Amino acid sequence: MSDYEGGPAAEDDLSLPRATVYKLIAEMLPDDVACAKDTRDLLLDCCNEFIHLIASESNEICEKEAKKTIAAEHVLAALRELGFEKYVTEVKEAYSEHRQQQIKDRGRKSTKLNQLGMSEEELQRSQELLFAQARMRLQNQTIQDPPSANG
């Protein structure tokens, strides 16, 4: 029996979603290649360990700089420090794509606000009116149904 026991992780363990990793594995393999469950579990454990390693090194670099938040440059420095230099360019590209997607998503949110056809001031007044109406209904309900003394 091998040292690796591909059983379920403890519930309090932090790990990647199993189904997501399995899907990524399936997408990476050619259609005519199968992957055993034990192998998928081993790959999941490797992915989790890799992320933990990078995160720990990033945290150490962050602390050396007396920062409280791990930033992208800390992760890139951790990759270099741990000997994964060849991935830095690809990670930078993925990060850039991620940032661009965030900007697009923010733009969609502001577009949704514009589509309402009301200014922010009008929306604020409308919200205040709705809150006032809700308070009045609550007060009327409280007056009609006073709390019982036996509570």
PDB file of N, CA, C and O in Angstrom, residues 55-103:
ATOM      1  N   ALA A  55       1.186  30.710  -0.984  1.00  0.00           N
ATOM      2  CA  ALA A  55       0.564  31.649  -0.051  1.00  0.00           C
ATOM      3  C   ALA A  55       1.465  31.899   1.160  1.00  0.00           C
ATOM      4  O   ALA A  55       1.611  33.046   1.611  1.00  0.00           O
ATOM      5  N   SER A  56       2.081  30.840   1.683  1.00  0.00           N
ATOM      6  CA  SER A  56       2.968  31.000   2.844  1.00  0.00           C
ATOM      7  C   SER A  56       4.179  31.852   2.495  1.00  0.00           C
ATOM      8  O   SER A  56       4.560  32.759   3.255  1.00  0.00           O
ATOM      9  N   GLU A  57       4.784  31.577   1.341  1.00  0.00           N
ATOM     10  CA  GLU A  57       5.955  32.360   0.922  1.00  0.00           C
ATOM     11  C   GLU A  57       5.559  33.809   0.645  1.00  0.00           C
ATOM     12  O   GLU A  57       6.283  34.740   1.015  1.00  0.00           O
ATOM     13  N   SER A  58       4.401  34.003   0.014  1.00  0.00           N
ATOM     14  CA  SER A  58       3.902  35.360  -0.253  1.00  0.00           C
ATOM     15  C   SER A  58       3.697  36.112   1.055  1.00  0.00           C
ATOM     16  O   SER A  58       4.033  37.298   1.163  1.00  0.00           O
ATOM     17  N   ASN A  59       3.165  35.426   2.045  1.00  0.00           N
ATOM     18  CA  ASN A  59       2.942  36.042   3.347  1.00  0.00           C
ATOM     19  C   ASN A  59       4.255  36.447   4.000  1.00  0.00           C
ATOM     20  O   ASN A  59       4.359  37.539   4.571  1.00  0.00           O
ATOM     21  N   GLU A  60       5.269  35.584   3.904  1.00  0.00           N
ATOM     22  CA  GLU A  60       6.575  35.920   4.478  1.00  0.00           C
ATOM     23  C   GLU A  60       7.168  37.153   3.796  1.00  0.00           C
ATOM     24  O   GLU A  60       7.703  38.040   4.461  1.00  0.00           O
ATOM     25  N   ILE A  61       7.065  37.206   2.483  1.00  0.00           N
ATOM     26  CA  ILE A  61       7.575  38.366   1.736  1.00  0.00           C
ATOM     27  C   ILE A  61       6.811  39.621   2.138  1.00  0.00           C
ATOM     28  O   ILE A  61       7.401  40.684   2.356  1.00  0.00           O
ATOM     29  N   CYS A  62       5.515  39.493   2.269  1.00  0.00           N
ATOM     30  CA  CYS A  62       4.665  40.611   2.678  1.00  0.00           C
ATOM     31  C   CYS A  62       5.071  41.121   4.068  1.00  0.00           C
ATOM     32  O   CYS A  62       5.207  42.323   4.282  1.00  0.00           O
ATOM     33  N   GLU A  63       5.286  40.194   5.003  1.00  0.00           N
ATOM     34  CA  GLU A  63       5.671  40.573   6.360  1.00  0.00           C
ATOM     35  C   GLU A  63       7.042  41.256   6.389  1.00  0.00           C
ATOM     36  O   GLU A  63       7.250  42.197   7.149  1.00  0.00           O
ATOM     37  N   LYS A  64       7.983  40.779   5.546  1.00  0.00           N
ATOM     38  CA  LYS A  64       9.314  41.402   5.477  1.00  0.00           C
ATOM     39  C   LYS A  64       9.220  42.852   5.039  1.00  0.00           C
ATOM     40  O   LYS A  64      10.028  43.684   5.435  1.00  0.00           O
ATOM     41  N   GLU A  65       8.212  43.148   4.205  1.00  0.00           N
ATOM     42  CA  GLU A  65       8.002  44.514   3.738  1.00  0.00           C
ATOM     43  C   GLU A  65       7.108  45.313   4.681  1.00  0.00           C
ATOM     44  O   GLU A  65       6.719  46.432   4.378  1.00  0.00           O
ATOM     45  N   ALA A  66       6.769  44.715   5.826  1.00  0.00           N
ATOM     46  CA  ALA A  66       5.903  45.345   6.830  1.00  0.00           C
ATOM     47  C   ALA A  66       4.546  45.734   6.253  1.00  0.00           C
ATOM     48  O   ALA A  66       3.973  46.757   6.604  1.00  0.00           O
ATOM     49  N   LYS A  67       4.043  44.904   5.361  1.00  0.00           N
ATOM     50  CA  LYS A  67       2.714  45.110   4.775  1.00  0.00           C
ATOM     51  C   LYS A  67       1.741  44.171   5.468  1.00  0.00           C
ATOM     52  O   LYS A  67       2.115  43.140   6.006  1.00  0.00           O
ATOM     53  N   LYS A  68       0.463  44.528   5.419  1.00  0.00           N
ATOM     54  CA  LYS A  68      -0.561  43.704   6.051  1.00  0.00           C
ATOM     55  C   LYS A  68      -1.420  42.956   5.042  1.00  0.00           C
ATOM     56  O   LYS A  68      -2.190  42.094   5.415  1.00  0.00           O
ATOM     57  N   THR A  69      -1.289  43.308   3.763  1.00  0.00           N
ATOM     58  CA  THR A  69      -2.090  42.679   2.721  1.00  0.00           C
ATOM     59  C   THR A  69      -1.175  42.102   1.659  1.00  0.00           C
ATOM     60  O   THR A  69      -0.305  42.799   1.135  1.00  0.00           O
ATOM     61  N   ILE A  70      -1.378  40.822   1.351  1.00  0.00           N
ATOM     62  CA  ILE A  70      -0.603  40.189   0.296  1.00  0.00           C
ATOM     63  C   ILE A  70      -1.093  40.737  -1.039  1.00  0.00           C
ATOM     64  O   ILE A  70      -2.276  40.681  -1.343  1.00  0.00           O
ATOM     65  N   ALA A  71      -0.174  41.258  -1.832  1.00  0.00           N
ATOM     66  CA  ALA A  71      -0.496  41.825  -3.137  1.00  0.00           C
ATOM     67  C   ALA A  71       0.059  40.918  -4.229  1.00  0.00           C
ATOM     68  O   ALA A  71       0.832  39.993  -3.970  1.00  0.00           O
ATOM     69  N   ALA A  72      -0.327  41.216  -5.460  1.00  0.00           N
ATOM     70  CA  ALA A  72       0.108  40.413  -6.600  1.00  0.00           C
ATOM     71  C   ALA A  72       1.633  40.349  -6.682  1.00  0.00           C
ATOM     72  O   ALA A  72       2.199  39.282  -6.973  1.00  0.00           O
ATOM     73  N   GLU A  73       2.304  41.465  -6.413  1.00  0.00           N
ATOM     74  CA  GLU A  73       3.769  41.445  -6.504  1.00  0.00           C
ATOM     75  C   GLU A  73       4.403  40.508  -5.477  1.00  0.00           C
ATOM     76  O   GLU A  73       5.469  39.949  -5.707  1.00  0.00           O
ATOM     77  N   HIS A  74       3.724  40.294  -4.333  1.00  0.00           N
ATOM     78  CA  HIS A  74       4.231  39.348  -3.340  1.00  0.00           C
ATOM     79  C   HIS A  74       4.131  37.920  -3.867  1.00  0.00           C
ATOM     80  O   HIS A  74       5.025  37.105  -3.650  1.00  0.00           O
ATOM     81  N   VAL A  75       3.033  37.622  -4.551  1.00  0.00           N
ATOM     82  CA  VAL A  75       2.853  36.287  -5.134  1.00  0.00           C
ATOM     83  C   VAL A  75       3.897  36.049  -6.223  1.00  0.00           C
ATOM     84  O   VAL A  75       4.513  34.977  -6.290  1.00  0.00           O
ATOM     85  N   LEU A  76       4.110  37.047  -7.066  1.00  0.00           N
ATOM     86  CA  LEU A  76       5.108  36.917  -8.128  1.00  0.00           C
ATOM     87  C   LEU A  76       6.511  36.725  -7.532  1.00  0.00           C
ATOM     88  O   LEU A  76       7.291  35.889  -8.009  1.00  0.00           O
ATOM     89  N   ALA A  77       6.816  37.460  -6.487  1.00  0.00           N
ATOM     90  CA  ALA A  77       8.112  37.309  -5.821  1.00  0.00           C
ATOM     91  C   ALA A  77       8.233  35.917  -5.200  1.00  0.00           C
ATOM     92  O   ALA A  77       9.309  35.305  -5.237  1.00  0.00           O
ATOM     93  N   ALA A  78       7.146  35.402  -4.653  1.00  0.00           N
ATOM     94  CA  ALA A  78       7.158  34.062  -4.056  1.00  0.00           C
ATOM     95  C   ALA A  78       7.426  33.005  -5.133  1.00  0.00           C
ATOM     96  O   ALA A  78       8.197  32.066  -4.904  1.00  0.00           O
ATOM     97  N   LEU A  79       6.800  33.166  -6.285  1.00  0.00           N
ATOM     98  CA  LEU A  79       7.043  32.224  -7.384  1.00  0.00           C
ATOM     99  C   LEU A  79       8.530  32.215  -7.750  1.00  0.00           C
ATOM    100  O   LEU A  79       9.136  31.148  -7.922  1.00  0.00           O
ATOM    101  N   ARG A  80       9.113  33.405  -7.841  1.00  0.00           N
ATOM    102  CA  ARG A  80      10.543  33.501  -8.179  1.00  0.00           C
ATOM    103  C   ARG A  80      11.402  32.861  -7.078  1.00  0.00           C
ATOM    104  O   ARG A  80      12.324  32.100  -7.360  1.00  0.00           O
ATOM    105  N   GLU A  81      11.075  33.199  -5.845  1.00  0.00           N
ATOM    106  CA  GLU A  81      11.846  32.714  -4.694  1.00  0.00           C
ATOM    107  C   GLU A  81      11.809  31.188  -4.600  1.00  0.00           C
ATOM    108  O   GLU A  81      12.805  30.559  -4.233  1.00  0.00           O
ATOM    109  N   LEU A  82      10.702  30.589  -4.963  1.00  0.00           N
ATOM    110  CA  LEU A  82      10.540  29.132  -4.855  1.00  0.00           C
ATOM    111  C   LEU A  82      10.976  28.386  -6.118  1.00  0.00           C
ATOM    112  O   LEU A  82      10.813  27.173  -6.196  1.00  0.00           O
ATOM    113  N   GLY A  83      11.512  29.117  -7.092  1.00  0.00           N
ATOM    114  CA  GLY A  83      12.038  28.466  -8.282  1.00  0.00           C
ATOM    115  C   GLY A  83      11.026  28.258  -9.399  1.00  0.00           C
ATOM    116  O   GLY A  83      11.245  27.431 -10.286  1.00  0.00           O
ATOM    117  N   PHE A  84       9.941  29.010  -9.372  1.00  0.00           N
ATOM    118  CA  PHE A  84       8.922  28.886 -10.413  1.00  0.00           C
ATOM    119  C   PHE A  84       8.943  30.095 -11.348  1.00  0.00           C
ATOM    120  O   PHE A  84       7.905  30.545 -11.822  1.00  0.00           O
ATOM    121  N   GLU A  85      10.138  30.598 -11.650  1.00  0.00           N
ATOM    122  CA  GLU A  85      10.279  31.791 -12.487  1.00  0.00           C
ATOM    123  C   GLU A  85       9.585  31.644 -13.830  1.00  0.00           C
ATOM    124  O   GLU A  85       9.043  32.608 -14.365  1.00  0.00           O
ATOM    125  N   LYS A  86       9.630  30.437 -14.385  1.00  0.00           N
ATOM    126  CA  LYS A  86       9.078  30.257 -15.732  1.00  0.00           C
ATOM    127  C   LYS A  86       7.562  30.470 -15.783  1.00  0.00           C
ATOM    128  O   LYS A  86       7.006  30.636 -16.860  1.00  0.00           O
ATOM    129  N   TYR A  87       6.912  30.523 -14.631  1.00  0.00           N
ATOM    130  CA  TYR A  87       5.463  30.749 -14.610  1.00  0.00           C
ATOM    131  C   TYR A  87       5.090  32.215 -14.411  1.00  0.00           C
ATOM    132  O   TYR A  87       3.928  32.586 -14.536  1.00  0.00           O
ATOM    133  N   VAL A  88       6.065  33.045 -14.079  1.00  0.00           N
ATOM    134  CA  VAL A  88       5.787  34.443 -13.741  1.00  0.00           C
ATOM    135  C   VAL A  88       5.097  35.184 -14.884  1.00  0.00           C
ATOM    136  O   VAL A  88       4.100  35.881 -14.670  1.00  0.00           O
ATOM    137  N   THR A  89       5.585  35.021 -16.103  1.00  0.00           N
ATOM    138  CA  THR A  89       4.989  35.729 -17.247  1.00  0.00           C
ATOM    139  C   THR A  89       3.541  35.304 -17.444  1.00  0.00           C
ATOM    140  O   THR A  89       2.645  36.148 -17.617  1.00  0.00           O
ATOM    141  N   GLU A  90       3.288  34.000 -17.371  1.00  0.00           N
ATOM    142  CA  GLU A  90       1.921  33.494 -17.556  1.00  0.00           C
ATOM    143  C   GLU A  90       0.995  33.977 -16.429  1.00  0.00           C
ATOM    144  O   GLU A  90      -0.156  34.335 -16.667  1.00  0.00           O
ATOM    145  N   VAL A  91       1.503  34.015 -15.214  1.00  0.00           N
ATOM    146  CA  VAL A  91       0.705  34.489 -14.080  1.00  0.00           C
ATOM    147  C   VAL A  91       0.395  35.975 -14.247  1.00  0.00           C
ATOM    148  O   VAL A  91      -0.729  36.409 -13.989  1.00  0.00           O
ATOM    149  N   LYS A  92       1.388  36.751 -14.706  1.00  0.00           N
ATOM    150  CA  LYS A  92       1.153  38.184 -14.951  1.00  0.00           C
ATOM    151  C   LYS A  92       0.054  38.381 -15.992  1.00  0.00           C
ATOM    152  O   LYS A  92      -0.814  39.237 -15.837  1.00  0.00           O
ATOM    153  N   GLU A  93       0.092  37.589 -17.050  1.00  0.00           N
ATOM    154  CA  GLU A  93      -0.930  37.687 -18.101  1.00  0.00           C
ATOM    155  C   GLU A  93      -2.311  37.335 -17.555  1.00  0.00           C
ATOM    156  O   GLU A  93      -3.293  38.027 -17.829  1.00  0.00           O
ATOM    157  N   ALA A  94      -2.383  36.256 -16.769  1.00  0.00           N
ATOM    158  CA  ALA A  94      -3.666  35.848 -16.183  1.00  0.00           C
ATOM    159  C   ALA A  94      -4.183  36.927 -15.241  1.00  0.00           C
ATOM    160  O   ALA A  94      -5.382  37.228 -15.226  1.00  0.00           O
ATOM    161  N   TYR A  95      -3.282  37.530 -14.466  1.00  0.00           N
ATOM    162  CA  TYR A  95      -3.676  38.597 -13.549  1.00  0.00           C
ATOM    163  C   TYR A  95      -4.192  39.806 -14.316  1.00  0.00           C
ATOM    164  O   TYR A  95      -5.208  40.407 -13.953  1.00  0.00           O
ATOM    165  N   SER A  96      -3.523  40.144 -15.409  1.00  0.00           N
ATOM    166  CA  SER A  96      -3.949  41.271 -16.240  1.00  0.00           C
ATOM    167  C   SER A  96      -5.350  41.014 -16.811  1.00  0.00           C
ATOM    168  O   SER A  96      -6.212  41.899 -16.793  1.00  0.00           O
ATOM    169  N   GLU A  97      -5.588  39.806 -17.297  1.00  0.00           N
ATOM    170  CA  GLU A  97      -6.915  39.446 -17.813  1.00  0.00           C
ATOM    171  C   GLU A  97      -7.970  39.544 -16.709  1.00  0.00           C
ATOM    172  O   GLU A  97      -9.085  40.019 -16.936  1.00  0.00           O
ATOM    173  N   HIS A  98      -7.602  39.091 -15.521  1.00  0.00           N
ATOM    174  CA  HIS A  98      -8.518  39.152 -14.380  1.00  0.00           C
ATOM    175  C   HIS A  98      -8.886  40.603 -14.052  1.00  0.00           C
ATOM    176  O   HIS A  98     -10.054  40.923 -13.834  1.00  0.00           O
ATOM    177  N   ARG A  99      -7.889  41.473 -14.040  1.00  0.00           N
ATOM    178  CA  ARG A  99      -8.131  42.893 -13.751  1.00  0.00           C
ATOM    179  C   ARG A  99      -9.038  43.517 -14.806  1.00  0.00           C
ATOM    180  O   ARG A  99      -9.930  44.293 -14.488  1.00  0.00           O
ATOM    181  N   GLN A 100      -8.795  43.182 -16.085  1.00  0.00           N
ATOM    182  CA  GLN A 100      -9.630  43.703 -17.156  1.00  0.00           C
ATOM    183  C   GLN A 100     -11.072  43.241 -17.000  1.00  0.00           C
ATOM    184  O   GLN A 100     -12.005  44.010 -17.211  1.00  0.00           O
ATOM    185  N   GLN A 101     -11.258  41.991 -16.603  1.00  0.00           N
ATOM    186  CA  GLN A 101     -12.607  41.464 -16.396  1.00  0.00           C
ATOM    187  C   GLN A 101     -13.284  42.184 -15.230  1.00  0.00           C
ATOM    188  O   GLN A 101     -14.481  42.492 -15.293  1.00  0.00           O
ATOM    189  N   GLN A 102     -12.540  42.481 -14.180  1.00  0.00           N
ATOM    190  CA  GLN A 102     -13.099  43.221 -13.052  1.00  0.00           C
ATOM    191  C   GLN A 102     -13.575  44.600 -13.493  1.00  0.00           C
ATOM    192  O   GLN A 102     -14.635  45.056 -13.069  1.00  0.00           O
ATOM    193  N   ILE A 103     -12.794  45.260 -14.329  1.00  0.00           N
ATOM    194  CA  ILE A 103     -13.168  46.591 -14.821  1.00  0.00           C
ATOM    195  C   ILE A 103     -14.447  46.496 -15.642  1.00  0.00           C
ATOM    196  O   ILE A 103     -15.348  47.313 -15.493  1.00  0.00           O
TER     197      ILE A 103
END
